[in-house]
Amino acid sequence: MSDLAPDLDLSAAEAVAQAALAAARAAGVRVSVAVVDARGADLVVLRDDGASWFTPGVARAKAGTAAAMAAPTAALGDLRTAYPELADLVDDQLPHRFTTLPGGVPLTRDGRTVGAVGVSGAHPDQDVACAEAGAAAL
């Protein structure tokens, strides 16, 4: 076990998730929010009342992809289009599904990706806005 503090601790992950959830509620939508560490492992997963059953898994995939690629998932669509085989190869190596669905945003500190937040359940633009609100809480 390491004596070093994690780059993204549970308290910070909870603050990110709650900020994303609050943004969704303010927009009148029900979503799921996932916050993962830099390796894509779950720190917090929340499904709001009324959010569809499948949204936690989608939020996890968005967060995991954003963490692994150190980029918003919405920005990865061109990669999949231009290099579909590369996207498949990346997918094969991740512990979760690779996705280019909008709503995954990396979390950074001092220029390093320390995790990511994913939001699923609303219109893609709303998912992105909620994820960005969560990231801003970090």
Coordinates of N, CA and C in Angstrom, one line a residue, residues 43-105:
L43 N -14.9 5.4 -9.0 CA -14.8 6.0 -7.7 C -16.3 6.3 -7.2
V44 N -17.1 6.8 -8.1 CA -18.5 7.1 -7.7 C -19.4 6.9 -8.9
V45 N -20.5 6.2 -8.7 CA -21.5 6.0 -9.8 C -22.9 6.3 -9.1
L46 N -23.6 7.3 -9.7 CA -24.9 7.6 -9.2 C -25.9 7.5 -10.3
R47 N -27.1 7.0 -10.0 CA -28.2 7.0 -11.0 C -29.3 7.8 -10.3
D48 N -29.7 8.9 -10.8 CA -30.8 9.8 -10.3 C -32.1 9.1 -10.4
D49 N -33.0 9.4 -9.5 CA -34.4 9.0 -9.6 C -34.9 9.3 -11.0
G50 N -35.5 8.3 -11.7 CA -36.0 8.5 -13.0 C -35.1 8.3 -14.1
A51 N -33.8 8.1 -13.9 CA -32.8 7.9 -15.0 C -33.0 6.4 -15.4
S52 N -32.8 6.2 -16.7 CA -33.0 4.9 -17.2 C -32.0 3.9 -16.7
W53 N -32.4 2.6 -16.6 CA -31.6 1.6 -16.0 C -30.2 1.4 -16.6
F54 N -30.1 1.7 -17.9 CA -28.8 1.4 -18.6 C -27.8 2.6 -18.5
T55 N -28.3 3.7 -18.0 CA -27.4 4.9 -18.0 C -26.2 4.8 -17.2
P56 N -26.2 4.1 -16.0 CA -24.9 4.0 -15.3 C -23.8 3.4 -16.1
G57 N -24.1 2.3 -16.8 CA -23.1 1.7 -17.7 C -22.6 2.5 -18.8
V58 N -23.5 3.3 -19.4 CA -23.0 4.3 -20.4 C -22.2 5.4 -19.8
A59 N -22.6 5.9 -18.7 CA -21.8 6.9 -18.0 C -20.4 6.4 -17.7
R60 N -20.3 5.1 -17.2 CA -19.0 4.5 -16.9 C -18.1 4.5 -18.2
A61 N -18.7 4.0 -19.3 CA -18.0 3.9 -20.5 C -17.5 5.3 -21.0
K62 N -18.3 6.3 -20.9 CA -17.9 7.7 -21.2 C -16.7 8.1 -20.3
A63 N -16.9 7.9 -19.0 CA -15.8 8.4 -18.1 C -14.5 7.6 -18.4
G64 N -14.6 6.3 -18.5 CA -13.5 5.5 -18.7 C -12.7 5.8 -20.0
T65 N -13.5 6.1 -21.1 CA -12.9 6.5 -22.3 C -12.2 7.8 -22.2
A66 N -12.8 8.8 -21.6 CA -12.2 10.1 -21.4 C -11.0 10.0 -20.6
A67 N -10.9 9.2 -19.6 CA -9.7 9.0 -18.8 C -8.6 8.4 -19.6
A68 N -8.9 7.3 -20.3 CA -7.9 6.6 -21.0 C -7.3 7.4 -22.2
M69 N -8.2 8.2 -22.8 CA -7.7 9.0 -24.0 C -7.3 10.4 -23.6
A70 N -7.5 10.8 -22.3 CA -7.2 12.1 -21.9 C -7.8 13.2 -22.8
A71 N -9.1 12.9 -23.2 CA -9.8 13.8 -24.1 C -11.3 13.6 -23.9
P72 N -12.1 14.6 -24.2 CA -13.5 14.5 -24.1 C -14.0 13.5 -25.1
T73 N -15.0 12.7 -24.8 CA -15.4 11.6 -25.7 C -16.0 12.2 -27.0
A74 N -16.6 13.4 -26.9 CA -17.2 14.0 -28.1 C -16.1 14.4 -29.1
A75 N -14.9 14.6 -28.7 CA -13.8 14.9 -29.6 C -13.2 13.7 -30.2
L76 N -13.6 12.5 -29.8 CA -13.0 11.3 -30.4 C -13.8 10.7 -31.6
G77 N -14.9 11.3 -31.9 CA -15.7 10.8 -33.1 C -14.9 10.8 -34.4
D78 N -14.1 11.9 -34.6 CA -13.2 11.9 -35.8 C -12.2 10.8 -35.8
L79 N -11.7 10.4 -34.7 CA -10.7 9.3 -34.6 C -11.4 8.0 -35.1
R80 N -12.6 7.8 -34.6 CA -13.3 6.5 -35.0 C -13.6 6.6 -36.4
T81 N -14.0 7.7 -37.0 CA -14.3 7.8 -38.4 C -13.1 7.7 -39.3
A82 N -12.0 8.3 -38.9 CA -10.8 8.3 -39.7 C -10.0 7.0 -39.6
Y83 N -10.0 6.4 -38.4 CA -9.2 5.2 -38.1 C -10.1 4.2 -37.3
P84 N -11.1 3.6 -38.0 CA -12.0 2.7 -37.2 C -11.2 1.5 -36.6
E85 N -10.2 1.0 -37.3 CA -9.4 -0.1 -36.8 C -8.7 0.3 -35.5
L86 N -8.2 1.5 -35.4 CA -7.5 2.0 -34.2 C -8.5 2.0 -33.1
A87 N -9.7 2.5 -33.3 CA -10.7 2.6 -32.3 C -11.1 1.2 -31.8
D88 N -11.1 0.2 -32.7 CA -11.4 -1.2 -32.3 C -10.2 -1.8 -31.5
L89 N -9.0 -1.4 -31.9 CA -7.8 -1.9 -31.1 C -7.8 -1.3 -29.7
V90 N -8.1 0.0 -29.6 CA -8.2 0.6 -28.3 C -9.3 0.0 -27.5
D91 N -10.4 -0.3 -28.1 CA -11.5 -0.9 -27.3 C -11.1 -2.3 -26.8
D92 N -10.4 -3.0 -27.6 CA -9.9 -4.4 -27.1 C -9.0 -4.3 -25.9
Q93 N -8.3 -3.2 -25.7 CA -7.4 -3.1 -24.6 C -7.9 -2.4 -23.3
L94 N -9.1 -1.8 -23.4 CA -9.6 -1.2 -22.2 C -10.5 -2.1 -21.4
P95 N -10.6 -1.9 -20.1 CA -11.4 -2.7 -19.3 C -12.9 -2.4 -19.4
H96 N -13.3 -1.4 -20.2 CA -14.6 -1.0 -20.4 C -14.8 -0.7 -21.9
R97 N -16.0 -0.4 -22.3 CA -16.2 -0.1 -23.7 C -15.7 1.2 -24.1
F98 N -15.0 1.3 -25.3 CA -14.6 2.6 -25.8 C -15.8 3.2 -26.5
T99 N -16.0 4.5 -26.2 CA -17.2 5.2 -26.8 C -16.8 6.6 -27.2
T100 N -17.5 7.0 -28.3 CA -17.3 8.4 -28.7 C -18.6 9.2 -28.4
L101 N -19.5 8.6 -27.7 CA -20.8 9.3 -27.3 C -20.4 10.5 -26.5
P102 N -20.9 11.7 -26.7 CA -20.6 12.9 -25.9 C -21.1 12.7 -24.5
G103 N -20.3 13.3 -23.6 CA -20.7 13.3 -22.2 C -19.6 12.8 -21.3
G104 N -18.4 12.4 -21.8 CA -17.3 12.1 -21.0 C -16.2 13.2 -21.1
V105 N -15.8 13.6 -19.9 CA -14.8 14.7 -19.8 C -13.7 14.4 -18.8

